[in-house]
PDB file of C-alpha atoms and ligand atoms in Angstrom:
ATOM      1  CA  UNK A   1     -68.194  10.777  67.237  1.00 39.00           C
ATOM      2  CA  UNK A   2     -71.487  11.739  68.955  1.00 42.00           C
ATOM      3  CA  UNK A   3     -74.391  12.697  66.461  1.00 42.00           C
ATOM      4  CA  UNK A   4     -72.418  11.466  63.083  1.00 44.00           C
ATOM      5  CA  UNK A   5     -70.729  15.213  63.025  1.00 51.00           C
ATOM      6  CA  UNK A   6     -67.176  15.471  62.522  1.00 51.00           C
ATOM      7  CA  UNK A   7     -65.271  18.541  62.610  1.00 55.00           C
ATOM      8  CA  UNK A   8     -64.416  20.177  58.785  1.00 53.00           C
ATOM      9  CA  UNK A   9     -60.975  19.385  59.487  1.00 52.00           C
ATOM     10  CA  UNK A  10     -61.514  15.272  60.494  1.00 54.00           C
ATOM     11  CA  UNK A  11     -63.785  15.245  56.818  1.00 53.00           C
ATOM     12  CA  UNK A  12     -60.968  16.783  55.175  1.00 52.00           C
ATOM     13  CA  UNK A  13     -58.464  13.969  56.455  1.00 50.00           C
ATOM     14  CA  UNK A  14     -61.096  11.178  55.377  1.00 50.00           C
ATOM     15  CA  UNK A  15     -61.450  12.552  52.215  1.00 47.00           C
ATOM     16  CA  UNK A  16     -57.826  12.711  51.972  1.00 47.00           C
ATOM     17  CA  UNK A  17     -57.256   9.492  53.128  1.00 46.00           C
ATOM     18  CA  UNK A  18     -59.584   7.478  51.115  1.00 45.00           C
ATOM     19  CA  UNK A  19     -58.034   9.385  48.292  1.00 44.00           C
ATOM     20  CA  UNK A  20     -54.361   8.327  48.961  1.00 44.00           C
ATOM     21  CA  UNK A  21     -55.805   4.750  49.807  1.00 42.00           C
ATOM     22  CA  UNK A  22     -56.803   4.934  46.502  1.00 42.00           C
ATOM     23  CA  UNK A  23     -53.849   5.928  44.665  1.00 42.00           C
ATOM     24  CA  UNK A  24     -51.892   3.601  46.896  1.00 41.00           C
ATOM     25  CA  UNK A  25     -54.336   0.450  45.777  1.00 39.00           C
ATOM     26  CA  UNK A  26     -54.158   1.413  41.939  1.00 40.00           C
ATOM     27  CA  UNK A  27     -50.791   0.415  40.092  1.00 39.00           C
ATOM     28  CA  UNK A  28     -51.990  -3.316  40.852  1.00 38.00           C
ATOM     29  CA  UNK A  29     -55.707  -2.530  40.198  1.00 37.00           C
ATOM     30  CA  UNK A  30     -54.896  -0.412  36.631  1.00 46.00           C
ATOM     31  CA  UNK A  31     -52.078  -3.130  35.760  1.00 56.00           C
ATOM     32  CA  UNK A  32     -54.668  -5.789  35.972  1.00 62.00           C
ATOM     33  CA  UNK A  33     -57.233  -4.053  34.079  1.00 69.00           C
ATOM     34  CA  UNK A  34     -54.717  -2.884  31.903  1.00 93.00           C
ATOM     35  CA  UNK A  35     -53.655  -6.468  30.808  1.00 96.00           C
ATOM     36  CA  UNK A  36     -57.955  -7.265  30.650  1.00 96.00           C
ATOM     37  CA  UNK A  37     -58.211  -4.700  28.328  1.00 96.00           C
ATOM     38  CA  UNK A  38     -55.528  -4.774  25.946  1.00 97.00           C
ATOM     39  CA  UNK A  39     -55.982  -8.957  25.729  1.00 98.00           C
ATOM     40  CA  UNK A  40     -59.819  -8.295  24.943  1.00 97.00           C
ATOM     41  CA  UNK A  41     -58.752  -5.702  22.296  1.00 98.00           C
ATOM     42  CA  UNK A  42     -55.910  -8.252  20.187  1.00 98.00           C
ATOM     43  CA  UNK A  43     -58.768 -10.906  20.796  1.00 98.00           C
ATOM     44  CA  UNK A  44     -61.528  -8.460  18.969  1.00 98.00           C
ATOM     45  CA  UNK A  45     -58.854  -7.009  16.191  1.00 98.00           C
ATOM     46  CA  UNK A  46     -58.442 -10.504  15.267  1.00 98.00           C
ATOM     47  CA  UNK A  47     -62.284 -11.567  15.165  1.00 98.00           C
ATOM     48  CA  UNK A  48     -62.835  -7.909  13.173  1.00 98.00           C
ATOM     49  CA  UNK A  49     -60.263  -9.119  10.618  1.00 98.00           C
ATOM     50  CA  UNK A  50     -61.327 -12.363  10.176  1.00 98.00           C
ATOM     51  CA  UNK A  51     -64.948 -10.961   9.682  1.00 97.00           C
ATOM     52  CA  UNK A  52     -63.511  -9.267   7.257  1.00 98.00           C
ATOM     53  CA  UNK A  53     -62.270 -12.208   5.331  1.00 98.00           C
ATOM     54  CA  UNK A  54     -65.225 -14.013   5.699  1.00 96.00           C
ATOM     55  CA  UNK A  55     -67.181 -11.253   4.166  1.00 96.00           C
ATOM     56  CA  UNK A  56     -65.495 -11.263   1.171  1.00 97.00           C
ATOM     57  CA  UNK A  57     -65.407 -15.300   1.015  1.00 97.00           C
ATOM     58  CA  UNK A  58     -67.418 -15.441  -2.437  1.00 96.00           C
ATOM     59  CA  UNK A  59     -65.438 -12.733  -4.145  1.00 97.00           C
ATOM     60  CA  UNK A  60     -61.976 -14.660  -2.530  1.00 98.00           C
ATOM     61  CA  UNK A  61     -63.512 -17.421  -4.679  1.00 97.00           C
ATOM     62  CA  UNK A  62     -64.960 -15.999  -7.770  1.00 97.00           C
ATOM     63  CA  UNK A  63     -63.355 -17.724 -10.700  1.00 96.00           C
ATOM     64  CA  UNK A  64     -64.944 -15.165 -13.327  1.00 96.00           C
ATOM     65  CA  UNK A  65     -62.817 -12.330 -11.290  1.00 95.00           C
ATOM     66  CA  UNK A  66     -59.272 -11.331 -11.168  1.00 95.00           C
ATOM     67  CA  UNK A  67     -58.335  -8.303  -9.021  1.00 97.00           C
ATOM     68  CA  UNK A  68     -61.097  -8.565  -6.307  1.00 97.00           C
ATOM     69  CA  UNK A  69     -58.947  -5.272  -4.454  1.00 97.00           C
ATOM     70  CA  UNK A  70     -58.829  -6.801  -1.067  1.00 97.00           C
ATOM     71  CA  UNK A  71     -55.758  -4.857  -0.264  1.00 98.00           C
ATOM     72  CA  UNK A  72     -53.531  -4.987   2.721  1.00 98.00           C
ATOM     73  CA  UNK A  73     -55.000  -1.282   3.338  1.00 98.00           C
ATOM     74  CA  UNK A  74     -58.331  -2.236   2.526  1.00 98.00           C
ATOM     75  CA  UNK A  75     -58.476  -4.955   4.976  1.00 98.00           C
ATOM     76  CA  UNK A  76     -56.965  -3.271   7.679  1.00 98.00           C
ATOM     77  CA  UNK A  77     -59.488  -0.416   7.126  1.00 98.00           C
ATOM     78  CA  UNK A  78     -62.872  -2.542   7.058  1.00 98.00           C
ATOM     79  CA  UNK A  79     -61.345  -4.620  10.123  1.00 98.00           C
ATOM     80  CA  UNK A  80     -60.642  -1.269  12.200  1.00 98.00           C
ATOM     81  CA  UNK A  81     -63.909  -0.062  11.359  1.00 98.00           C
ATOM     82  CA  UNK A  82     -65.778  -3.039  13.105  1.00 98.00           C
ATOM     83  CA  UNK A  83     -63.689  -3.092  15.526  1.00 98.00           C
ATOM     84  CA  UNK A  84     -64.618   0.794  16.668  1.00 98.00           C
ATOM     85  CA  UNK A  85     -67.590  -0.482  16.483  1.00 98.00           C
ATOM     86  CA  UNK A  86     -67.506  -2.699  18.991  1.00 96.00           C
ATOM     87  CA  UNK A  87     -65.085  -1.232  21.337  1.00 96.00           C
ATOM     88  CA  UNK A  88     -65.759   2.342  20.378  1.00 97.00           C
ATOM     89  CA  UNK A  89     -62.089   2.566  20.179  1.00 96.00           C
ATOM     90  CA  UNK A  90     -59.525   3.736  17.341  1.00 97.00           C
ATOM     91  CA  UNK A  91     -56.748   1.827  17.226  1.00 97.00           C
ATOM     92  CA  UNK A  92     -54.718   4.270  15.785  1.00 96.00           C
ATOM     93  CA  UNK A  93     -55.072   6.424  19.005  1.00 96.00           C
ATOM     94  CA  UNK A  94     -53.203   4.327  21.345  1.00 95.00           C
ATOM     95  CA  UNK A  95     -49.764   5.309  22.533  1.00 94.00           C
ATOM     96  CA  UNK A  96     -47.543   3.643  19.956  1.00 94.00           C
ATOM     97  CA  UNK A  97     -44.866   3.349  22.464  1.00 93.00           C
ATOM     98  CA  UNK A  98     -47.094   1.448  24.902  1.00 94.00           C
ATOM     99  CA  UNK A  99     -47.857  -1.950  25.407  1.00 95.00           C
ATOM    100  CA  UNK A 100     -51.473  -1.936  23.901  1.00 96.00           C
ATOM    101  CA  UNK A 101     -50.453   0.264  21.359  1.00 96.00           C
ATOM    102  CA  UNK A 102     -47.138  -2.000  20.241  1.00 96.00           C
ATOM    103  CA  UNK A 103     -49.062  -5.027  20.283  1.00 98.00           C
ATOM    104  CA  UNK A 104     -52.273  -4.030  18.296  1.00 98.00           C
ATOM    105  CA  UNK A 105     -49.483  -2.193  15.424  1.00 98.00           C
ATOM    106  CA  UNK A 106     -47.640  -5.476  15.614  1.00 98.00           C
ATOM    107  CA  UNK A 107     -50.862  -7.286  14.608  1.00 98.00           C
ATOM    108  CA  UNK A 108     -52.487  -5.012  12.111  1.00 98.00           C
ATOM    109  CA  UNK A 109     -48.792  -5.503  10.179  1.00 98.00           C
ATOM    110  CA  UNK A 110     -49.273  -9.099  10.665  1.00 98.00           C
ATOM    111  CA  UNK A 111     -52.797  -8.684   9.147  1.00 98.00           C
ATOM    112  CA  UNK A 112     -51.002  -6.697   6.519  1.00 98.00           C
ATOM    113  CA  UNK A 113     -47.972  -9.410   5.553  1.00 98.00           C
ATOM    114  CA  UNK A 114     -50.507 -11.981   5.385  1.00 98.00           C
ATOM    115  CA  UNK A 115     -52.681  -9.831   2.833  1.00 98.00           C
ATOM    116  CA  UNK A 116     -49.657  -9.062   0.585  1.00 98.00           C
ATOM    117  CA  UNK A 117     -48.153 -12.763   0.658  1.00 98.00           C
ATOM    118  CA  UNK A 118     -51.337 -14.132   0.007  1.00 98.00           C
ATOM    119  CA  UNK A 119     -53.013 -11.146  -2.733  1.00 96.00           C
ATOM    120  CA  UNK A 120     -51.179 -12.985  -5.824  1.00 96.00           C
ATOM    121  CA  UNK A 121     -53.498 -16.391  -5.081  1.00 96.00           C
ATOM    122  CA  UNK A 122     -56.161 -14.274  -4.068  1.00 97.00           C
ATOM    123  CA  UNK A 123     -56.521 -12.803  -7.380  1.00 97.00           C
ATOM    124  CA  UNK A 124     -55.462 -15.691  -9.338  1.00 94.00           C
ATOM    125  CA  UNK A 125     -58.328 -15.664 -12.473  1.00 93.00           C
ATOM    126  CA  UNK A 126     -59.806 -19.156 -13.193  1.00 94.00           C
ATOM    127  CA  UNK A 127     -59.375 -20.755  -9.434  1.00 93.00           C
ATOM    128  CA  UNK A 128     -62.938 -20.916  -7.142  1.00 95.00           C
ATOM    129  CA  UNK A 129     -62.583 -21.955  -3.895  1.00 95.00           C
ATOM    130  CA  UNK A 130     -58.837 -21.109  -2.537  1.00 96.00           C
ATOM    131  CA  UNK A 131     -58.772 -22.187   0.602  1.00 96.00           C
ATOM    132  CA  UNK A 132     -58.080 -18.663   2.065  1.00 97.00           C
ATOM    133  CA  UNK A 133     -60.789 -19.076   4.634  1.00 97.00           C
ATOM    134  CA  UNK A 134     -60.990 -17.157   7.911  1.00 97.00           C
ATOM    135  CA  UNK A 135     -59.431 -20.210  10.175  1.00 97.00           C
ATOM    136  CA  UNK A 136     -56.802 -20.314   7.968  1.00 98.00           C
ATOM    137  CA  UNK A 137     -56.324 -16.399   7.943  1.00 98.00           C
ATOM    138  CA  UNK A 138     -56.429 -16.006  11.480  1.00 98.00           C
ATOM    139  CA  UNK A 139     -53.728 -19.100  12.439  1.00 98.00           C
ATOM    140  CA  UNK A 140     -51.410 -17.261   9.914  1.00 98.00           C
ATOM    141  CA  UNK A 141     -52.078 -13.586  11.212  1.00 98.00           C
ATOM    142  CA  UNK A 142     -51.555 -15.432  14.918  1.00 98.00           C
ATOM    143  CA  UNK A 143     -47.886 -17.038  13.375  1.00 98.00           C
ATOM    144  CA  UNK A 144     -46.909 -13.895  12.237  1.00 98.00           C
ATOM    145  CA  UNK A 145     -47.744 -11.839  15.361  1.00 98.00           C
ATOM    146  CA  UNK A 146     -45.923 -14.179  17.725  1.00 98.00           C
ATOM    147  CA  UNK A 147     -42.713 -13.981  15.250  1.00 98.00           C
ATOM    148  CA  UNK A 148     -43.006  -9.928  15.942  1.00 97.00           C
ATOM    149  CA  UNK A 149     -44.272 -10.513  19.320  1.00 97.00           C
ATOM    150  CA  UNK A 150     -44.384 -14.172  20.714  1.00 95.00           C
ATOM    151  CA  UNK A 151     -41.817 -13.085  24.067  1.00 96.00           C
ATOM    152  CA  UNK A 152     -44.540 -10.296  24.732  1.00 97.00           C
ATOM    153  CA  UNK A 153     -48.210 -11.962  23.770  1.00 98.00           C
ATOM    154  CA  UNK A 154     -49.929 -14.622  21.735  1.00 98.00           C
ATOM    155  CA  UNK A 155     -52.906 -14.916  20.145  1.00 98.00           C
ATOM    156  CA  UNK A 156     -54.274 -18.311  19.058  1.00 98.00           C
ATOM    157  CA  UNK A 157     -57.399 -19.675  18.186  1.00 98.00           C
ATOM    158  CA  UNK A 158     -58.263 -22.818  19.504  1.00 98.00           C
ATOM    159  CA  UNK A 159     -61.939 -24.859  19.869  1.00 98.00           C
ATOM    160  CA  UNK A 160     -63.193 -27.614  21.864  1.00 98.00           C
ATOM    161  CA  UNK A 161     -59.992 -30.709  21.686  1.00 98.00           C
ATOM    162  CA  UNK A 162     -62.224 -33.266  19.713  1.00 97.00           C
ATOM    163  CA  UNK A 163     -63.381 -30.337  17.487  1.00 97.00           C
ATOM    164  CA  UNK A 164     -59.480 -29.534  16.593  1.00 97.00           C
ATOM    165  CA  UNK A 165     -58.763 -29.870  12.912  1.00 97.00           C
ATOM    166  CA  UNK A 166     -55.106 -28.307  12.457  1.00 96.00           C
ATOM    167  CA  UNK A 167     -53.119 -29.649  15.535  1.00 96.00           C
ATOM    168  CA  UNK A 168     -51.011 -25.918  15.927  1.00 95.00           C
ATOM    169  CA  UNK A 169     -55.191 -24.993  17.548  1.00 97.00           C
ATOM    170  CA  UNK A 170     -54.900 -27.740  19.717  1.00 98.00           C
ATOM    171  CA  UNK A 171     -55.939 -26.737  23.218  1.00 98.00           C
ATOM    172  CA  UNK A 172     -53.003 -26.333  25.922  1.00 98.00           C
ATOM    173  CA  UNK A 173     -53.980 -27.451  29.350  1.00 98.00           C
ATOM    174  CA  UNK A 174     -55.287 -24.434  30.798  1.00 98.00           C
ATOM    175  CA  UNK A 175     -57.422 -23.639  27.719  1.00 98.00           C
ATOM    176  CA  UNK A 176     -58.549 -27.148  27.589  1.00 98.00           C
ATOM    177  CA  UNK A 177     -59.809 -27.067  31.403  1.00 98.00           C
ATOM    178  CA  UNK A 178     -61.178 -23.378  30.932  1.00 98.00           C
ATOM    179  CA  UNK A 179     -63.268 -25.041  27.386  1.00 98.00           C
ATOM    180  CA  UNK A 180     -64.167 -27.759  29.700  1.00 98.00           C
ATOM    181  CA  UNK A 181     -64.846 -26.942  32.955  1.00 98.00           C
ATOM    182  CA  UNK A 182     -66.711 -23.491  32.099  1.00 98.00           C
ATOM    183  CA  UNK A 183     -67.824 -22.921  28.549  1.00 98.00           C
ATOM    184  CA  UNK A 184     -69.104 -26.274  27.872  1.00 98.00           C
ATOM    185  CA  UNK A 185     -71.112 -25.837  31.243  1.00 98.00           C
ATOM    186  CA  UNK A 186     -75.056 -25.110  30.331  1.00 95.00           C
ATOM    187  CA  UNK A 187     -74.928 -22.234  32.659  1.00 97.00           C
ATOM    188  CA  UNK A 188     -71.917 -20.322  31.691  1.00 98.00           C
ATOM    189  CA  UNK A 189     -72.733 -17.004  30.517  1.00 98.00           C
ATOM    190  CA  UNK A 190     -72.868 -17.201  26.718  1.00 97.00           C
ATOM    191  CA  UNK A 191     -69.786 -15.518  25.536  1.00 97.00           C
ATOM    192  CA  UNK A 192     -68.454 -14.757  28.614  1.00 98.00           C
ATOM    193  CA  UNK A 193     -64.707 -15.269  28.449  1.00 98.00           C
ATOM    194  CA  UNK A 194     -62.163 -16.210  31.535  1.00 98.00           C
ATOM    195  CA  UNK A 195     -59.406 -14.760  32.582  1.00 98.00           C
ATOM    196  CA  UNK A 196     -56.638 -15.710  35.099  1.00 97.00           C
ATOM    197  CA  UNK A 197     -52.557 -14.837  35.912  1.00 97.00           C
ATOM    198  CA  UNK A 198     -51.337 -17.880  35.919  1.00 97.00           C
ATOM    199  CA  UNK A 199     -48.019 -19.313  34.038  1.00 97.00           C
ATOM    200  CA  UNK A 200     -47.319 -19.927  30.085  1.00 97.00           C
ATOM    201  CA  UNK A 201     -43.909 -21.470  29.344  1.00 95.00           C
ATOM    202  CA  UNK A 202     -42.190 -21.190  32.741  1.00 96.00           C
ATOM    203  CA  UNK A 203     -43.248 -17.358  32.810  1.00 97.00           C
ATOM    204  CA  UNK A 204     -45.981 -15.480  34.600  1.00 97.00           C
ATOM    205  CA  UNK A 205     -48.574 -14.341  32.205  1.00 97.00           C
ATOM    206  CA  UNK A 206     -51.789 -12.646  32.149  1.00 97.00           C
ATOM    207  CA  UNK A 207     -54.345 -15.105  29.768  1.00 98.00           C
ATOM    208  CA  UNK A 208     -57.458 -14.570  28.481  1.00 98.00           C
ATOM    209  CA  UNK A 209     -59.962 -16.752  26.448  1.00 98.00           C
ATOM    210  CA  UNK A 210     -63.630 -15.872  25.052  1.00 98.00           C
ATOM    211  CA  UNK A 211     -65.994 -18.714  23.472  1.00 98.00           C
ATOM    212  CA  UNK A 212     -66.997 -18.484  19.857  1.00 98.00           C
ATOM    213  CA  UNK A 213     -70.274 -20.243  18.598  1.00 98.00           C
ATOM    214  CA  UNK A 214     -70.843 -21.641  15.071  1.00 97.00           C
ATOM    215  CA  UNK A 215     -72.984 -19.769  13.430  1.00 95.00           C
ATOM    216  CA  UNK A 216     -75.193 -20.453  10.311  1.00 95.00           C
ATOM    217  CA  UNK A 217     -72.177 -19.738   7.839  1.00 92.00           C
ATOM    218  CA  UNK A 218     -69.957 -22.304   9.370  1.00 95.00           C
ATOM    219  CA  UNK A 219     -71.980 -25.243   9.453  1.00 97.00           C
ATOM    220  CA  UNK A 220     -71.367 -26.055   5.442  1.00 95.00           C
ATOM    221  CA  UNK A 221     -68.198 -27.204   6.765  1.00 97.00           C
ATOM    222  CA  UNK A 222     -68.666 -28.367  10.479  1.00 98.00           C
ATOM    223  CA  UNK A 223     -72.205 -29.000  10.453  1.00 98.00           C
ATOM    224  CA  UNK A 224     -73.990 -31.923   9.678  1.00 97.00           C
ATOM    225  CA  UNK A 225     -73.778 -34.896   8.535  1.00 97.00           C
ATOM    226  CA  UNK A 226     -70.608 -35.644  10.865  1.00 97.00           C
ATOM    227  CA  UNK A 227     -67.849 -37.670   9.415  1.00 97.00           C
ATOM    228  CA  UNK A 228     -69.130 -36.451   5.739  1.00 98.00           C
ATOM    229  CA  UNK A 229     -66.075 -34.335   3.670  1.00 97.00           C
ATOM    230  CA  UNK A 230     -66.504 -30.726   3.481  1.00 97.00           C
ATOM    231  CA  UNK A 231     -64.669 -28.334   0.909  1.00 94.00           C
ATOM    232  CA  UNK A 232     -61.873 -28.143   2.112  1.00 95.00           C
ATOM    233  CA  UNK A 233     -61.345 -32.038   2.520  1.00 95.00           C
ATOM    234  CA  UNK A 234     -62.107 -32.522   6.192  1.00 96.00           C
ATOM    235  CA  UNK A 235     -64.597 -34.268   7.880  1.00 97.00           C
ATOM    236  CA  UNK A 236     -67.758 -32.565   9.047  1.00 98.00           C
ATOM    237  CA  UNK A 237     -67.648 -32.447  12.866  1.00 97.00           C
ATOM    238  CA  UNK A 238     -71.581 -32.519  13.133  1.00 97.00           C
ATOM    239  CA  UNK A 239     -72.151 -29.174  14.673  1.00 98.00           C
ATOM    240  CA  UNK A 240     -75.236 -27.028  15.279  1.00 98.00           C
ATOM    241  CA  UNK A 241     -75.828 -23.474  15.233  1.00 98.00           C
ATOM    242  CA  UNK A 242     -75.189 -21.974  18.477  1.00 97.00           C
ATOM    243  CA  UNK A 243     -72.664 -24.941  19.649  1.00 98.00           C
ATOM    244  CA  UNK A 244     -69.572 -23.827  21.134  1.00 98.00           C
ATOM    245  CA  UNK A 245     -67.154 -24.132  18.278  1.00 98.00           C
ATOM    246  CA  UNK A 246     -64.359 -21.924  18.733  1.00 98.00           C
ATOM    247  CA  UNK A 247     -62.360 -19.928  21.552  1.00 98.00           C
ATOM    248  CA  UNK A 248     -59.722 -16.973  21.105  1.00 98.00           C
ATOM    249  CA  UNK A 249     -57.011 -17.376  23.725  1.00 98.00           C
ATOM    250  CA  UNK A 250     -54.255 -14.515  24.198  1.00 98.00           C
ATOM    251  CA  UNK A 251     -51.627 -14.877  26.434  1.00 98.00           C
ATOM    252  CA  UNK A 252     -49.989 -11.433  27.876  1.00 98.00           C
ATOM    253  CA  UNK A 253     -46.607 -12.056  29.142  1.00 97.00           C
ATOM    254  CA  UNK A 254     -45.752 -10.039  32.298  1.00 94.00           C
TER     255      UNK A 254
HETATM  256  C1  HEC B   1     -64.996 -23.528   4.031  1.00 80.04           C
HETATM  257  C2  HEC B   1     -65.055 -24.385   5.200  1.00 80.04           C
HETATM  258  C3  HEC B   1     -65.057 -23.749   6.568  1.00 80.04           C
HETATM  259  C4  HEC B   1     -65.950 -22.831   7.069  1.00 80.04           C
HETATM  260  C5  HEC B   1     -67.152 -22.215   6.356  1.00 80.04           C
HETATM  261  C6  HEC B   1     -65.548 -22.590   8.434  1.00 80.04           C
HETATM  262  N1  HEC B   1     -64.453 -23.322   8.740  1.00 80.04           N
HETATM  263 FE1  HEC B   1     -63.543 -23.463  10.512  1.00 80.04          FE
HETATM  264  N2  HEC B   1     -62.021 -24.497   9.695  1.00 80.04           N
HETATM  265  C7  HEC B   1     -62.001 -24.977   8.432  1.00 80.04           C
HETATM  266  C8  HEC B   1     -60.696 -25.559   8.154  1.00 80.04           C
HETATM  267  C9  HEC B   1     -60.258 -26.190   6.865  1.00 80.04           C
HETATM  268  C10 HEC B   1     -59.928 -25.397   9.317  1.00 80.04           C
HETATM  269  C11 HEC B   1     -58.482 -25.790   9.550  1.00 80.04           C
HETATM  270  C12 HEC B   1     -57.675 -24.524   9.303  1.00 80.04           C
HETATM  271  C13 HEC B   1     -56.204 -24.665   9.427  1.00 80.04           C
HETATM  272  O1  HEC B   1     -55.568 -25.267   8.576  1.00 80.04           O
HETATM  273  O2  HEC B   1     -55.655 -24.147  10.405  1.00 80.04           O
HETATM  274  C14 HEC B   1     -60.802 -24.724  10.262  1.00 80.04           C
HETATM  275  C15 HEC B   1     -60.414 -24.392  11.529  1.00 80.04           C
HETATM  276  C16 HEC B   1     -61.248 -23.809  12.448  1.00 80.04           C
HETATM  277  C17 HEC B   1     -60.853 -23.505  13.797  1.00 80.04           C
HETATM  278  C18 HEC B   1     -59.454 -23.647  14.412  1.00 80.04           C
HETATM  279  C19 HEC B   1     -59.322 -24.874  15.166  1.00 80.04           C
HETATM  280  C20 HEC B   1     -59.078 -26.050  14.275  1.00 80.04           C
HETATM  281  O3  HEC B   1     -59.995 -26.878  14.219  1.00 80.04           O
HETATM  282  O4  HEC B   1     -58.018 -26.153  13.632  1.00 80.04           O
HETATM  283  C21 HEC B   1     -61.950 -22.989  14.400  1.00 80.04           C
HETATM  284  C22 HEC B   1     -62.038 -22.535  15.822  1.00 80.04           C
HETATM  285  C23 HEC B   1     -62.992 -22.928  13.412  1.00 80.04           C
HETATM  286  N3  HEC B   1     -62.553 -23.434  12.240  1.00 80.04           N
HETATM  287  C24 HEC B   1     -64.243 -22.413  13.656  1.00 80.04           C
HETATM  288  C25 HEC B   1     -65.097 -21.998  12.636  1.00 80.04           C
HETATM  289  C26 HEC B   1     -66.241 -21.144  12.833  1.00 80.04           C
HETATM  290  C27 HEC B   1     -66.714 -20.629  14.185  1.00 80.04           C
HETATM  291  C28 HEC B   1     -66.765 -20.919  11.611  1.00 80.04           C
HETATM  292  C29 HEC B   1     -67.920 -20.017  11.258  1.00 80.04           C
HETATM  293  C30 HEC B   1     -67.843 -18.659  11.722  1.00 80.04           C
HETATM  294  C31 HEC B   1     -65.957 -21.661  10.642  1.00 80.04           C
HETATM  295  N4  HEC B   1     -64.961 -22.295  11.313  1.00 80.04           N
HETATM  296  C32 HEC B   1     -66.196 -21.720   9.282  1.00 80.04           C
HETATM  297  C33 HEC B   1     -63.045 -24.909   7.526  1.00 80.04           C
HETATM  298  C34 HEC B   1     -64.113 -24.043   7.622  1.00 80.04           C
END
């Protein structure tokens, strides 16, 4: 077209054009992001409860105290307030008949079962240090969720394979390449997760897994000196603050 003019009517057909080329290109394109997004949300309602529980770590141990009130509701209420925090997003808002919606339900009542079964120990008067520690809370809100939801999605936390303390986190071989091969790389993006469609059990599935760092508050039990016992009777794997310590995988079946 000579001088980059078109007629009104050839700018109304590329407009309209582009748009259908759009609409045509999206199912795949929202499916995909779809799958990102709801993975990255069960990843950060886990980490939000777990923060939770390792908030509250001295009162969970206080021998002087019996009812320390960490409720099923109360949990689930602290947790979805850091999580809209980070994601901005209210849980509560998504379309309980959807997939996102489902699965995030499906794993605040895991959070909740795991509260209740666990409250009569929690207040048990006379008893310090229970052993109701954040790993331990997560891997049994992540057993729970995959008895309500295991065809549909897992979550599971997982770390580094000579890191692993409770075999159930052991690394599968896709998470144990994706540890490997990318977060244990210097120049990997710190906290940059990976995700990939790929296969889990025979089945296509979406999977997603984000890198966790020890921080200051986990080091009196994987810190230093390695090979020394720590509370809760295993030995110290020698890590420093900032060391890659940890990784949330969720698997989205499709
Ligand atoms: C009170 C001691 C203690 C503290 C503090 C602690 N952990 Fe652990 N951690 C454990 C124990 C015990 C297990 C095994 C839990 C189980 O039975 O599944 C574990 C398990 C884990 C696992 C699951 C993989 C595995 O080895 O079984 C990860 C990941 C992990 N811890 C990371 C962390 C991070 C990150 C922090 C700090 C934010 C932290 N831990 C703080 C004791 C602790």
């Amino acid at each position: 077209m000579s001088g980059g003019h078109s007629a009104p009517w050839a700018r109304g057909l590329a407009v309209l054009l582009v748009v259908m080329g759009g609409l045509a290109a999206m199912p795949a394109r929202a499916a995909g992001d779809d799958e990102a997004a709801i993975a990255s949300h069960l990843a950060e309602y886990l980490r939000s409860a777990r923060t939770v529980i390792s908030q509250y770590q001295d009162l969970i141990n206080d021998p002087q105290k019996g009812d320390k009130g960490l409720t099923p509701d109360r949990v689930i209420a602290e947790a979805t307030a850091l999580y809209e925090q980070v994601t901005g997003e209210d849980p509560m808002a998504t379309d309980p008949a959807g997939s996102e919606g489902r699965l995030l339900r499906a794993q605040m009542q895991a959070i909740r079962d795991v509260m209740a079964e666990h409250e009569a120990e929690i207040n048990e008067p006379g008893t310090g240090f229970k052993g109701f520690i954040p790993a331990v809370f997560a891997r049994l809100v992540n057993e729970k969720f995959a008895d309500a939801a295991g065809s549909e999605a897992r979550v599971k936390t997982t770390a580094p394979a000579d890191l692993v303390r409770n075999r159930k986190a052991r690394p599968d071989a896709w998470e144990n390449a994706v540890i490997e091969e990318k977060f244990e790389k210097p120049d990997w993006p710190r906290g940059k997760g990976f995700s990939e469609t790929t296969e889990v059990d025979g089945r296509p599935a979406f999977r997603l897994i984000v890198p966790e760092y020890y921080k200051a508050s986990c080091l009196a039990c994987h810190g230093e000196p390695k090979g020394e016992m720590d509370i809760t009777g295993y030995p110290k794997e020698g890590g420093k603050e900032g060391d890659l310590g940890s990784a949330i995988s969720v698997t989205l079946f499709q």
